[in-house]
PDB file of C-alpha atoms in Angstrom:
ATOM      1  CA  UNK A   1     -12.176 -83.805 -57.489  1.00 22.00           C
ATOM      2  CA  UNK A   2     -10.370 -87.073 -56.789  1.00 23.00           C
ATOM      3  CA  UNK A   3     -10.955 -88.318 -60.324  1.00 26.00           C
ATOM      4  CA  UNK A   4      -9.106 -85.335 -61.734  1.00 28.00           C
ATOM      5  CA  UNK A   5      -6.325 -85.555 -59.201  1.00 30.00           C
ATOM      6  CA  UNK A   6      -5.667 -89.195 -59.972  1.00 30.00           C
ATOM      7  CA  UNK A   7      -5.453 -88.350 -63.648  1.00 33.00           C
ATOM      8  CA  UNK A   8      -2.948 -85.590 -62.940  1.00 29.00           C
ATOM      9  CA  UNK A   9      -0.764 -87.540 -60.521  1.00 27.00           C
ATOM     10  CA  UNK A  10       1.062 -89.370 -63.276  1.00 30.00           C
ATOM     11  CA  UNK A  11       1.222 -86.173 -65.299  1.00 36.00           C
ATOM     12  CA  UNK A  12       2.808 -84.328 -62.389  1.00 34.00           C
ATOM     13  CA  UNK A  13       5.440 -87.046 -62.029  1.00 35.00           C
ATOM     14  CA  UNK A  14       6.188 -86.683 -65.731  1.00 35.00           C
ATOM     15  CA  UNK A  15       6.914 -82.981 -65.318  1.00 34.00           C
ATOM     16  CA  UNK A  16       9.489 -83.898 -62.661  1.00 32.00           C
ATOM     17  CA  UNK A  17      10.895 -86.953 -64.415  1.00 33.00           C
ATOM     18  CA  UNK A  18      14.476 -85.735 -64.209  1.00 31.00           C
ATOM     19  CA  UNK A  19      14.306 -85.319 -60.434  1.00 32.00           C
ATOM     20  CA  UNK A  20      14.166 -87.782 -57.572  1.00 35.00           C
ATOM     21  CA  UNK A  21      10.395 -87.485 -57.653  1.00 36.00           C
ATOM     22  CA  UNK A  22      10.399 -89.722 -60.709  1.00 45.00           C
ATOM     23  CA  UNK A  23      10.920 -92.640 -58.329  1.00 48.00           C
ATOM     24  CA  UNK A  24       7.309 -92.139 -57.234  1.00 61.00           C
ATOM     25  CA  UNK A  25       5.974 -93.309 -60.590  1.00 77.00           C
ATOM     26  CA  UNK A  26       4.235 -96.671 -59.991  1.00 83.00           C
ATOM     27  CA  UNK A  27       5.025-100.017 -61.613  1.00 93.00           C
ATOM     28  CA  UNK A  28       2.484-100.740 -64.324  1.00 97.00           C
ATOM     29  CA  UNK A  29       2.215-103.274 -67.160  1.00 98.00           C
ATOM     30  CA  UNK A  30       0.514-103.137 -70.558  1.00 98.00           C
ATOM     31  CA  UNK A  31      -1.591-106.050 -71.767  1.00 98.00           C
ATOM     32  CA  UNK A  32      -3.016-107.003 -75.155  1.00 98.00           C
ATOM     33  CA  UNK A  33      -6.209-108.996 -75.514  1.00 98.00           C
ATOM     34  CA  UNK A  34      -8.146-110.049 -78.615  1.00 98.00           C
ATOM     35  CA  UNK A  35     -11.710-108.850 -79.200  1.00 98.00           C
ATOM     36  CA  UNK A  36     -14.455-110.336 -81.345  1.00 96.00           C
ATOM     37  CA  UNK A  37     -17.860-108.624 -81.291  1.00 89.00           C
ATOM     38  CA  UNK A  38     -21.082-110.520 -81.801  1.00 85.00           C
ATOM     39  CA  UNK A  39     -24.755-109.609 -81.553  1.00 79.00           C
ATOM     40  CA  UNK A  40     -25.167-110.512 -77.902  1.00 79.00           C
ATOM     41  CA  UNK A  41     -21.924-109.103 -76.598  1.00 86.00           C
ATOM     42  CA  UNK A  42     -18.190-109.343 -76.985  1.00 94.00           C
ATOM     43  CA  UNK A  43     -15.826-112.307 -77.070  1.00 96.00           C
ATOM     44  CA  UNK A  44     -12.632-111.508 -75.183  1.00 98.00           C
ATOM     45  CA  UNK A  45      -9.396-113.482 -75.347  1.00 98.00           C
ATOM     46  CA  UNK A  46      -6.688-114.065 -72.751  1.00 97.00           C
ATOM     47  CA  UNK A  47      -4.581-110.992 -71.945  1.00 98.00           C
ATOM     48  CA  UNK A  48      -0.870-111.065 -72.812  1.00 98.00           C
ATOM     49  CA  UNK A  49       1.604-108.876 -70.937  1.00 98.00           C
ATOM     50  CA  UNK A  50       3.948-107.432 -73.571  1.00 98.00           C
ATOM     51  CA  UNK A  51       6.000-105.173 -71.291  1.00 98.00           C
ATOM     52  CA  UNK A  52       6.891-107.676 -68.532  1.00 96.00           C
ATOM     53  CA  UNK A  53       9.362-105.589 -66.596  1.00 96.00           C
ATOM     54  CA  UNK A  54       9.654-103.627 -63.386  1.00 94.00           C
ATOM     55  CA  UNK A  55       8.898 -99.975 -63.974  1.00 95.00           C
ATOM     56  CA  UNK A  56       6.391 -97.598 -65.471  1.00 97.00           C
ATOM     57  CA  UNK A  57       4.779 -98.589 -68.781  1.00 98.00           C
ATOM     58  CA  UNK A  58       1.562 -96.730 -69.507  1.00 98.00           C
ATOM     59  CA  UNK A  59      -0.686 -94.718 -71.856  1.00 98.00           C
ATOM     60  CA  UNK A  60      -0.931 -97.139 -74.809  1.00 98.00           C
ATOM     61  CA  UNK A  61      -2.405 -96.132 -78.165  1.00 98.00           C
ATOM     62  CA  UNK A  62      -2.586 -97.953 -81.492  1.00 98.00           C
ATOM     63  CA  UNK A  63      -1.089 -96.927 -84.795  1.00 97.00           C
ATOM     64  CA  UNK A  64      -3.638 -96.251 -87.585  1.00 94.00           C
ATOM     65  CA  UNK A  65      -3.034 -99.699 -89.126  1.00 95.00           C
ATOM     66  CA  UNK A  66      -3.460-101.406 -85.732  1.00 96.00           C
ATOM     67  CA  UNK A  67      -0.172-103.273 -86.116  1.00 97.00           C
ATOM     68  CA  UNK A  68       1.763-101.464 -83.386  1.00 98.00           C
ATOM     69  CA  UNK A  69       1.165 -99.934 -79.963  1.00 98.00           C
ATOM     70  CA  UNK A  70       2.779 -96.688 -78.862  1.00 98.00           C
ATOM     71  CA  UNK A  71       3.307 -96.245 -75.136  1.00 98.00           C
ATOM     72  CA  UNK A  72       5.094 -94.253 -72.441  1.00 98.00           C
ATOM     73  CA  UNK A  73       7.913 -95.944 -70.545  1.00 98.00           C
ATOM     74  CA  UNK A  74      10.375 -94.942 -67.844  1.00 96.00           C
ATOM     75  CA  UNK A  75      13.690 -96.808 -68.004  1.00 94.00           C
ATOM     76  CA  UNK A  76      16.669 -96.744 -65.616  1.00 87.00           C
ATOM     77  CA  UNK A  77      14.933 -94.282 -63.304  1.00 85.00           C
ATOM     78  CA  UNK A  78      15.252 -91.502 -65.888  1.00 88.00           C
ATOM     79  CA  UNK A  79      12.669 -89.404 -67.708  1.00 94.00           C
ATOM     80  CA  UNK A  80       9.902 -91.064 -69.702  1.00 97.00           C
ATOM     81  CA  UNK A  81      10.286 -91.786 -73.420  1.00 98.00           C
ATOM     82  CA  UNK A  82       8.005 -93.241 -76.080  1.00 98.00           C
ATOM     83  CA  UNK A  83       8.314 -96.834 -77.294  1.00 98.00           C
ATOM     84  CA  UNK A  84       6.591 -98.876 -79.980  1.00 98.00           C
ATOM     85  CA  UNK A  85       5.572-102.521 -79.714  1.00 98.00           C
ATOM     86  CA  UNK A  86       4.919-104.535 -82.878  1.00 98.00           C
ATOM     87  CA  UNK A  87       2.105-107.088 -82.661  1.00 98.00           C
ATOM     88  CA  UNK A  88       3.597-109.017 -85.582  1.00 97.00           C
ATOM     89  CA  UNK A  89       7.194-109.698 -84.545  1.00 97.00           C
ATOM     90  CA  UNK A  90       6.671-108.829 -80.863  1.00 97.00           C
ATOM     91  CA  UNK A  91       9.598-106.417 -80.924  1.00 97.00           C
ATOM     92  CA  UNK A  92       9.894-103.188 -78.928  1.00 98.00           C
ATOM     93  CA  UNK A  93      11.543-100.102 -80.459  1.00 96.00           C
ATOM     94  CA  UNK A  94      12.355 -96.754 -78.801  1.00 97.00           C
ATOM     95  CA  UNK A  95      10.919 -93.760 -80.663  1.00 97.00           C
ATOM     96  CA  UNK A  96      12.288 -90.975 -78.471  1.00 96.00           C
ATOM     97  CA  UNK A  97      15.444 -90.629 -76.388  1.00 94.00           C
ATOM     98  CA  UNK A  98      15.532 -87.049 -75.184  1.00 95.00           C
ATOM     99  CA  UNK A  99      16.426 -85.217 -71.945  1.00 95.00           C
ATOM    100  CA  UNK A 100      12.773 -84.123 -71.669  1.00 96.00           C
ATOM    101  CA  UNK A 101       9.905 -86.343 -70.556  1.00 97.00           C
ATOM    102  CA  UNK A 102       7.369 -87.382 -73.189  1.00 98.00           C
ATOM    103  CA  UNK A 103       3.877 -88.625 -72.346  1.00 97.00           C
ATOM    104  CA  UNK A 104       0.552 -89.575 -73.956  1.00 98.00           C
ATOM    105  CA  UNK A 105       1.632 -90.627 -77.485  1.00 98.00           C
ATOM    106  CA  UNK A 106      -1.023 -90.519 -80.213  1.00 98.00           C
ATOM    107  CA  UNK A 107      -0.617 -91.159 -83.923  1.00 97.00           C
ATOM    108  CA  UNK A 108      -1.413 -88.027 -85.891  1.00 97.00           C
ATOM    109  CA  UNK A 109      -3.982 -88.045 -88.724  1.00 95.00           C
ATOM    110  CA  UNK A 110      -1.293 -88.127 -91.436  1.00 94.00           C
ATOM    111  CA  UNK A 111      -0.143 -91.551 -90.201  1.00 94.00           C
ATOM    112  CA  UNK A 112       3.498 -90.449 -90.377  1.00 95.00           C
ATOM    113  CA  UNK A 113       3.927 -88.690 -87.045  1.00 97.00           C
ATOM    114  CA  UNK A 114       2.811 -88.964 -83.459  1.00 98.00           C
ATOM    115  CA  UNK A 115       2.086 -86.248 -80.908  1.00 98.00           C
ATOM    116  CA  UNK A 116       3.135 -86.191 -77.253  1.00 98.00           C
ATOM    117  CA  UNK A 117       2.836 -84.014 -74.177  1.00 98.00           C
ATOM    118  CA  UNK A 118       6.416 -82.948 -73.512  1.00 98.00           C
ATOM    119  CA  UNK A 119       8.608 -81.300 -70.886  1.00 96.00           C
ATOM    120  CA  UNK A 120       7.891 -79.211 -67.812  1.00 95.00           C
ATOM    121  CA  UNK A 121       5.960 -76.734 -69.950  1.00 95.00           C
ATOM    122  CA  UNK A 122       3.692 -79.596 -71.066  1.00 96.00           C
ATOM    123  CA  UNK A 123       3.405 -78.357 -74.628  1.00 97.00           C
ATOM    124  CA  UNK A 124       2.344 -80.645 -77.446  1.00 98.00           C
ATOM    125  CA  UNK A 125       5.140 -81.888 -79.720  1.00 98.00           C
ATOM    126  CA  UNK A 126       5.313 -84.126 -82.794  1.00 98.00           C
ATOM    127  CA  UNK A 127       7.876 -86.820 -83.669  1.00 98.00           C
ATOM    128  CA  UNK A 128       8.162 -89.075 -86.740  1.00 97.00           C
ATOM    129  CA  UNK A 129       6.794 -92.607 -86.465  1.00 95.00           C
ATOM    130  CA  UNK A 130       9.792 -93.643 -88.562  1.00 92.00           C
ATOM    131  CA  UNK A 131      12.769 -92.325 -86.566  1.00 87.00           C
ATOM    132  CA  UNK A 132      14.912 -89.946 -88.595  1.00 88.00           C
ATOM    133  CA  UNK A 133      12.367 -89.402 -91.363  1.00 89.00           C
ATOM    134  CA  UNK A 134      11.571 -85.856 -90.174  1.00 90.00           C
ATOM    135  CA  UNK A 135      12.480 -83.447 -87.409  1.00 94.00           C
ATOM    136  CA  UNK A 136      10.552 -83.163 -84.119  1.00 97.00           C
ATOM    137  CA  UNK A 137       8.744 -79.898 -83.532  1.00 97.00           C
ATOM    138  CA  UNK A 138       6.154 -78.062 -81.502  1.00 97.00           C
ATOM    139  CA  UNK A 139       2.494 -78.627 -82.382  1.00 97.00           C
ATOM    140  CA  UNK A 140       0.691 -76.539 -79.773  1.00 97.00           C
ATOM    141  CA  UNK A 141       1.673 -74.194 -76.963  1.00 96.00           C
ATOM    142  CA  UNK A 142      -0.925 -72.930 -74.506  1.00 95.00           C
ATOM    143  CA  UNK A 143      -0.740 -70.737 -71.441  1.00 93.00           C
ATOM    144  CA  UNK A 144      -2.236 -73.737 -69.642  1.00 95.00           C
ATOM    145  CA  UNK A 145      -0.477 -77.041 -69.038  1.00 97.00           C
ATOM    146  CA  UNK A 146      -1.700 -79.661 -71.497  1.00 97.00           C
ATOM    147  CA  UNK A 147      -2.606 -82.927 -69.806  1.00 96.00           C
ATOM    148  CA  UNK A 148      -4.279 -85.059 -72.488  1.00 97.00           C
ATOM    149  CA  UNK A 149      -5.356 -84.686 -76.092  1.00 98.00           C
ATOM    150  CA  UNK A 150      -7.195 -86.317 -78.996  1.00 98.00           C
ATOM    151  CA  UNK A 151      -7.074 -85.483 -82.704  1.00 98.00           C
ATOM    152  CA  UNK A 152     -10.464 -84.684 -84.242  1.00 97.00           C
ATOM    153  CA  UNK A 153      -9.026 -84.228 -87.739  1.00 96.00           C
ATOM    154  CA  UNK A 154      -5.729 -83.096 -89.278  1.00 95.00           C
ATOM    155  CA  UNK A 155      -6.429 -79.467 -88.383  1.00 96.00           C
ATOM    156  CA  UNK A 156      -8.232 -79.673 -85.053  1.00 97.00           C
ATOM    157  CA  UNK A 157      -7.617 -81.333 -81.735  1.00 96.00           C
ATOM    158  CA  UNK A 158      -9.184 -81.396 -78.289  1.00 98.00           C
ATOM    159  CA  UNK A 159      -7.044 -80.979 -75.196  1.00 98.00           C
ATOM    160  CA  UNK A 160      -7.567 -81.290 -71.460  1.00 98.00           C
ATOM    161  CA  UNK A 161      -5.521 -78.496 -69.877  1.00 97.00           C
ATOM    162  CA  UNK A 162      -5.166 -76.733 -66.535  1.00 96.00           C
ATOM    163  CA  UNK A 163      -3.443 -73.777 -64.885  1.00 91.00           C
ATOM    164  CA  UNK A 164      -1.177 -75.265 -62.237  1.00 83.00           C
ATOM    165  CA  UNK A 165      -3.954 -77.015 -60.301  1.00 85.00           C
ATOM    166  CA  UNK A 166      -6.999 -79.128 -61.171  1.00 85.00           C
ATOM    167  CA  UNK A 167      -9.606 -79.174 -62.527  1.00 94.00           C
ATOM    168  CA  UNK A 168      -8.732 -79.726 -66.166  1.00 97.00           C
ATOM    169  CA  UNK A 169     -10.879 -77.928 -68.730  1.00 98.00           C
ATOM    170  CA  UNK A 170     -11.705 -79.091 -72.252  1.00 98.00           C
ATOM    171  CA  UNK A 171     -10.495 -76.912 -75.135  1.00 98.00           C
ATOM    172  CA  UNK A 172     -10.981 -77.118 -78.871  1.00 98.00           C
ATOM    173  CA  UNK A 173      -7.743 -75.961 -80.496  1.00 97.00           C
ATOM    174  CA  UNK A 174      -6.435 -75.235 -83.989  1.00 97.00           C
ATOM    175  CA  UNK A 175      -2.637 -75.669 -83.937  1.00 96.00           C
ATOM    176  CA  UNK A 176      -2.036 -73.756 -87.173  1.00 95.00           C
ATOM    177  CA  UNK A 177      -3.386 -70.573 -85.603  1.00 94.00           C
ATOM    178  CA  UNK A 178      -2.618 -71.476 -81.964  1.00 92.00           C
ATOM    179  CA  UNK A 179      -6.234 -70.669 -81.076  1.00 92.00           C
ATOM    180  CA  UNK A 180      -8.371 -72.222 -78.370  1.00 95.00           C
ATOM    181  CA  UNK A 181     -12.013 -72.302 -77.312  1.00 96.00           C
ATOM    182  CA  UNK A 182     -13.081 -73.614 -73.906  1.00 96.00           C
ATOM    183  CA  UNK A 183     -15.867 -76.200 -74.154  1.00 97.00           C
ATOM    184  CA  UNK A 184     -16.110 -77.608 -70.603  1.00 97.00           C
ATOM    185  CA  UNK A 185     -14.924 -76.372 -67.213  1.00 96.00           C
ATOM    186  CA  UNK A 186     -14.066 -79.706 -65.594  1.00 97.00           C
ATOM    187  CA  UNK A 187     -13.309 -83.046 -67.246  1.00 98.00           C
ATOM    188  CA  UNK A 188     -11.377 -86.252 -66.672  1.00 97.00           C
ATOM    189  CA  UNK A 189      -8.426 -87.604 -68.629  1.00 96.00           C
ATOM    190  CA  UNK A 190     -10.249 -89.859 -71.107  1.00 97.00           C
ATOM    191  CA  UNK A 191     -10.904 -88.146 -74.470  1.00 98.00           C
ATOM    192  CA  UNK A 192     -12.110 -89.954 -77.602  1.00 98.00           C
ATOM    193  CA  UNK A 193     -13.772 -89.424 -80.939  1.00 97.00           C
ATOM    194  CA  UNK A 194     -17.174 -91.091 -81.177  1.00 98.00           C
ATOM    195  CA  UNK A 195     -17.162 -93.756 -83.919  1.00 97.00           C
ATOM    196  CA  UNK A 196     -19.396 -92.908 -86.865  1.00 95.00           C
ATOM    197  CA  UNK A 197     -20.261 -89.420 -85.601  1.00 95.00           C
ATOM    198  CA  UNK A 198     -18.844 -85.921 -85.826  1.00 95.00           C
ATOM    199  CA  UNK A 199     -18.575 -85.842 -82.072  1.00 97.00           C
ATOM    200  CA  UNK A 200     -16.141 -86.280 -79.219  1.00 98.00           C
ATOM    201  CA  UNK A 201     -16.650 -87.978 -75.858  1.00 98.00           C
ATOM    202  CA  UNK A 202     -15.219 -87.199 -72.443  1.00 98.00           C
ATOM    203  CA  UNK A 203     -15.787 -87.802 -68.748  1.00 98.00           C
ATOM    204  CA  UNK A 204     -17.307 -85.195 -66.421  1.00 98.00           C
ATOM    205  CA  UNK A 205     -16.747 -85.872 -62.675  1.00 96.00           C
ATOM    206  CA  UNK A 206     -19.840 -85.933 -60.470  1.00 96.00           C
ATOM    207  CA  UNK A 207     -18.132 -86.858 -57.186  1.00 94.00           C
ATOM    208  CA  UNK A 208     -14.920 -88.411 -55.882  1.00 91.00           C
ATOM    209  CA  UNK A 209     -15.851 -91.782 -57.370  1.00 94.00           C
ATOM    210  CA  UNK A 210     -18.496 -91.210 -60.055  1.00 97.00           C
ATOM    211  CA  UNK A 211     -18.655 -89.452 -63.377  1.00 98.00           C
ATOM    212  CA  UNK A 212     -20.688 -89.239 -66.555  1.00 98.00           C
ATOM    213  CA  UNK A 213     -19.526 -90.022 -70.070  1.00 98.00           C
ATOM    214  CA  UNK A 214     -20.753 -87.244 -72.319  1.00 98.00           C
ATOM    215  CA  UNK A 215     -20.630 -86.655 -76.033  1.00 98.00           C
ATOM    216  CA  UNK A 216     -20.532 -83.334 -77.847  1.00 98.00           C
ATOM    217  CA  UNK A 217     -21.465 -82.659 -81.454  1.00 97.00           C
ATOM    218  CA  UNK A 218     -18.718 -80.309 -82.635  1.00 94.00           C
ATOM    219  CA  UNK A 219     -20.883 -78.923 -85.431  1.00 93.00           C
ATOM    220  CA  UNK A 220     -23.897 -77.931 -83.328  1.00 95.00           C
ATOM    221  CA  UNK A 221     -22.307 -77.775 -79.862  1.00 94.00           C
ATOM    222  CA  UNK A 222     -25.076 -79.971 -78.449  1.00 97.00           C
ATOM    223  CA  UNK A 223     -24.169 -82.209 -75.502  1.00 97.00           C
ATOM    224  CA  UNK A 224     -25.727 -85.359 -74.145  1.00 97.00           C
ATOM    225  CA  UNK A 225     -24.958 -87.838 -71.392  1.00 98.00           C
ATOM    226  CA  UNK A 226     -24.290 -91.355 -72.644  1.00 98.00           C
ATOM    227  CA  UNK A 227     -24.031 -93.236 -69.344  1.00 98.00           C
ATOM    228  CA  UNK A 228     -22.724 -92.928 -65.806  1.00 98.00           C
ATOM    229  CA  UNK A 229     -19.282 -94.413 -65.209  1.00 98.00           C
ATOM    230  CA  UNK A 230     -18.553 -97.476 -63.138  1.00 98.00           C
ATOM    231  CA  UNK A 231     -17.770 -96.389 -59.548  1.00 98.00           C
ATOM    232  CA  UNK A 232     -14.088 -95.578 -59.086  1.00 97.00           C
ATOM    233  CA  UNK A 233     -13.259 -95.865 -62.798  1.00 98.00           C
ATOM    234  CA  UNK A 234     -12.121 -93.008 -65.018  1.00 96.00           C
ATOM    235  CA  UNK A 235     -10.952 -94.560 -68.309  1.00 98.00           C
ATOM    236  CA  UNK A 236     -13.106 -95.712 -71.207  1.00 98.00           C
ATOM    237  CA  UNK A 237     -12.668 -96.634 -74.868  1.00 98.00           C
ATOM    238  CA  UNK A 238     -14.814 -97.153 -77.968  1.00 98.00           C
ATOM    239  CA  UNK A 239     -14.902-100.097 -80.334  1.00 97.00           C
ATOM    240  CA  UNK A 240     -15.278 -99.209 -84.052  1.00 97.00           C
ATOM    241  CA  UNK A 241     -18.876-100.478 -84.043  1.00 95.00           C
ATOM    242  CA  UNK A 242     -19.869 -98.064 -81.266  1.00 96.00           C
ATOM    243  CA  UNK A 243     -19.586-100.054 -78.032  1.00 97.00           C
ATOM    244  CA  UNK A 244     -18.125 -98.494 -74.929  1.00 98.00           C
ATOM    245  CA  UNK A 245     -15.605-100.394 -72.819  1.00 98.00           C
ATOM    246  CA  UNK A 246     -14.747 -99.672 -69.202  1.00 98.00           C
ATOM    247  CA  UNK A 247     -13.057-101.632 -66.409  1.00 98.00           C
ATOM    248  CA  UNK A 248     -13.430-101.920 -62.666  1.00 98.00           C
ATOM    249  CA  UNK A 249     -10.711-103.770 -60.793  1.00 98.00           C
ATOM    250  CA  UNK A 250      -9.878-106.859 -62.869  1.00 98.00           C
ATOM    251  CA  UNK A 251     -13.233-106.922 -64.681  1.00 98.00           C
ATOM    252  CA  UNK A 252     -14.029-105.602 -68.148  1.00 98.00           C
ATOM    253  CA  UNK A 253     -17.483-104.242 -69.027  1.00 98.00           C
ATOM    254  CA  UNK A 254     -19.180-103.059 -72.203  1.00 97.00           C
ATOM    255  CA  UNK A 255     -22.178-100.882 -73.002  1.00 97.00           C
ATOM    256  CA  UNK A 256     -24.041-100.352 -76.286  1.00 96.00           C
ATOM    257  CA  UNK A 257     -25.605 -96.869 -76.379  1.00 96.00           C
ATOM    258  CA  UNK A 258     -29.227 -97.010 -77.400  1.00 93.00           C
ATOM    259  CA  UNK A 259     -29.438-100.764 -76.766  1.00 93.00           C
ATOM    260  CA  UNK A 260     -28.241-101.658 -73.270  1.00 94.00           C
ATOM    261  CA  UNK A 261     -29.651-100.298 -70.021  1.00 95.00           C
ATOM    262  CA  UNK A 262     -26.473-100.714 -67.995  1.00 97.00           C
ATOM    263  CA  UNK A 263     -22.848-101.852 -68.113  1.00 98.00           C
ATOM    264  CA  UNK A 264     -22.467-105.594 -68.742  1.00 97.00           C
ATOM    265  CA  UNK A 265     -19.548-107.649 -67.463  1.00 97.00           C
ATOM    266  CA  UNK A 266     -17.750-109.403 -70.298  1.00 97.00           C
ATOM    267  CA  UNK A 267     -14.492-110.648 -68.730  1.00 98.00           C
ATOM    268  CA  UNK A 268     -12.766-111.183 -65.392  1.00 98.00           C
ATOM    269  CA  UNK A 269      -8.970-111.247 -65.558  1.00 98.00           C
ATOM    270  CA  UNK A 270      -8.316-111.831 -61.860  1.00 97.00           C
ATOM    271  CA  UNK A 271      -7.116-115.399 -62.545  1.00 96.00           C
ATOM    272  CA  UNK A 272      -4.263-113.909 -64.587  1.00 96.00           C
ATOM    273  CA  UNK A 273      -3.176-111.944 -61.514  1.00 96.00           C
ATOM    274  CA  UNK A 274      -4.443-108.652 -62.943  1.00 97.00           C
ATOM    275  CA  UNK A 275      -5.736-106.196 -60.351  1.00 94.00           C
ATOM    276  CA  UNK A 276      -6.422-102.627 -61.355  1.00 96.00           C
ATOM    277  CA  UNK A 277      -7.197-102.027 -65.048  1.00 98.00           C
ATOM    278  CA  UNK A 278      -6.833 -98.495 -66.431  1.00 98.00           C
ATOM    279  CA  UNK A 279      -6.012 -96.733 -69.726  1.00 98.00           C
ATOM    280  CA  UNK A 280      -8.014 -98.735 -72.271  1.00 98.00           C
ATOM    281  CA  UNK A 281      -7.560 -98.346 -76.029  1.00 98.00           C
ATOM    282  CA  UNK A 282      -8.996-100.358 -78.943  1.00 98.00           C
ATOM    283  CA  UNK A 283      -7.256-100.935 -82.275  1.00 98.00           C
ATOM    284  CA  UNK A 284      -8.824 -99.208 -85.323  1.00 97.00           C
ATOM    285  CA  UNK A 285      -9.986-102.570 -86.710  1.00 96.00           C
ATOM    286  CA  UNK A 286     -11.525-103.528 -83.359  1.00 97.00           C
ATOM    287  CA  UNK A 287      -9.540-106.773 -83.068  1.00 97.00           C
ATOM    288  CA  UNK A 288      -7.424-105.870 -80.063  1.00 98.00           C
ATOM    289  CA  UNK A 289      -7.716-104.079 -76.756  1.00 98.00           C
ATOM    290  CA  UNK A 290      -4.673-102.723 -74.922  1.00 98.00           C
ATOM    291  CA  UNK A 291      -4.924-101.790 -71.280  1.00 98.00           C
ATOM    292  CA  UNK A 292      -2.729-100.913 -68.323  1.00 98.00           C
ATOM    293  CA  UNK A 293      -2.851-102.866 -65.076  1.00 98.00           C
ATOM    294  CA  UNK A 294      -0.927-103.790 -61.963  1.00 94.00           C
ATOM    295  CA  UNK A 295      -0.085-107.334 -60.864  1.00 91.00           C
TER     296      UNK A 295
END
């Protein structure tokens, strides 16, 4: 499926980040924009580019307090490392500087560490959010290559993994016992907890350009389709009050499950020179959206 392949293209470059193939990683920027929900929709501010450099900056995620953004960055044509941007003082700090490539940073439930997909083996590792406060270490090793992950709680996480070639499958894993249970045969790269529910959400491809956003109750195993994706789009995010966000080109859309019948356009960032929005993430307090785009 094309949706899966696009998701794995960047991942494949990461596995080869120390070779000349790393030059194939595209130039991308990360933007911050304010959000303010109201009954009829969502008020969206003007996006601010906080990376502003030539090169690959991607895969943003917020810290639990919403004050910083973790992201993947390739500097000087070398392997990718993880950086942190502070919304308060607008400073950028490197969090890793290793010979291996690190991707997909996510704060762990303890609020003291973050997890990453690392190296050619694409195992899951953990690093301290405060550099030097603890030692890095392995979190999860699978026979499959881990592509993407999301923490359900401090003991359990969901991963999208594959054996050399797409598609990626969805697994529920318990790192302490290194166990895994397959939940879905083919999914996209966007994995999220559902706000206010004991459930996770993910994208299931239907064709080269369409997919469905599904949610699964991890207690009962029941699944349901929330809504079909926007054509050509594969990334979505949740606001804390239960709205879904998705983008298509330079436009941002939202959808309220159980209330709206379809996606509703809420912003058009084309006047800011933004073209292709991907990789959306919302701060835990719902006040900010970070997304990746090209100019």
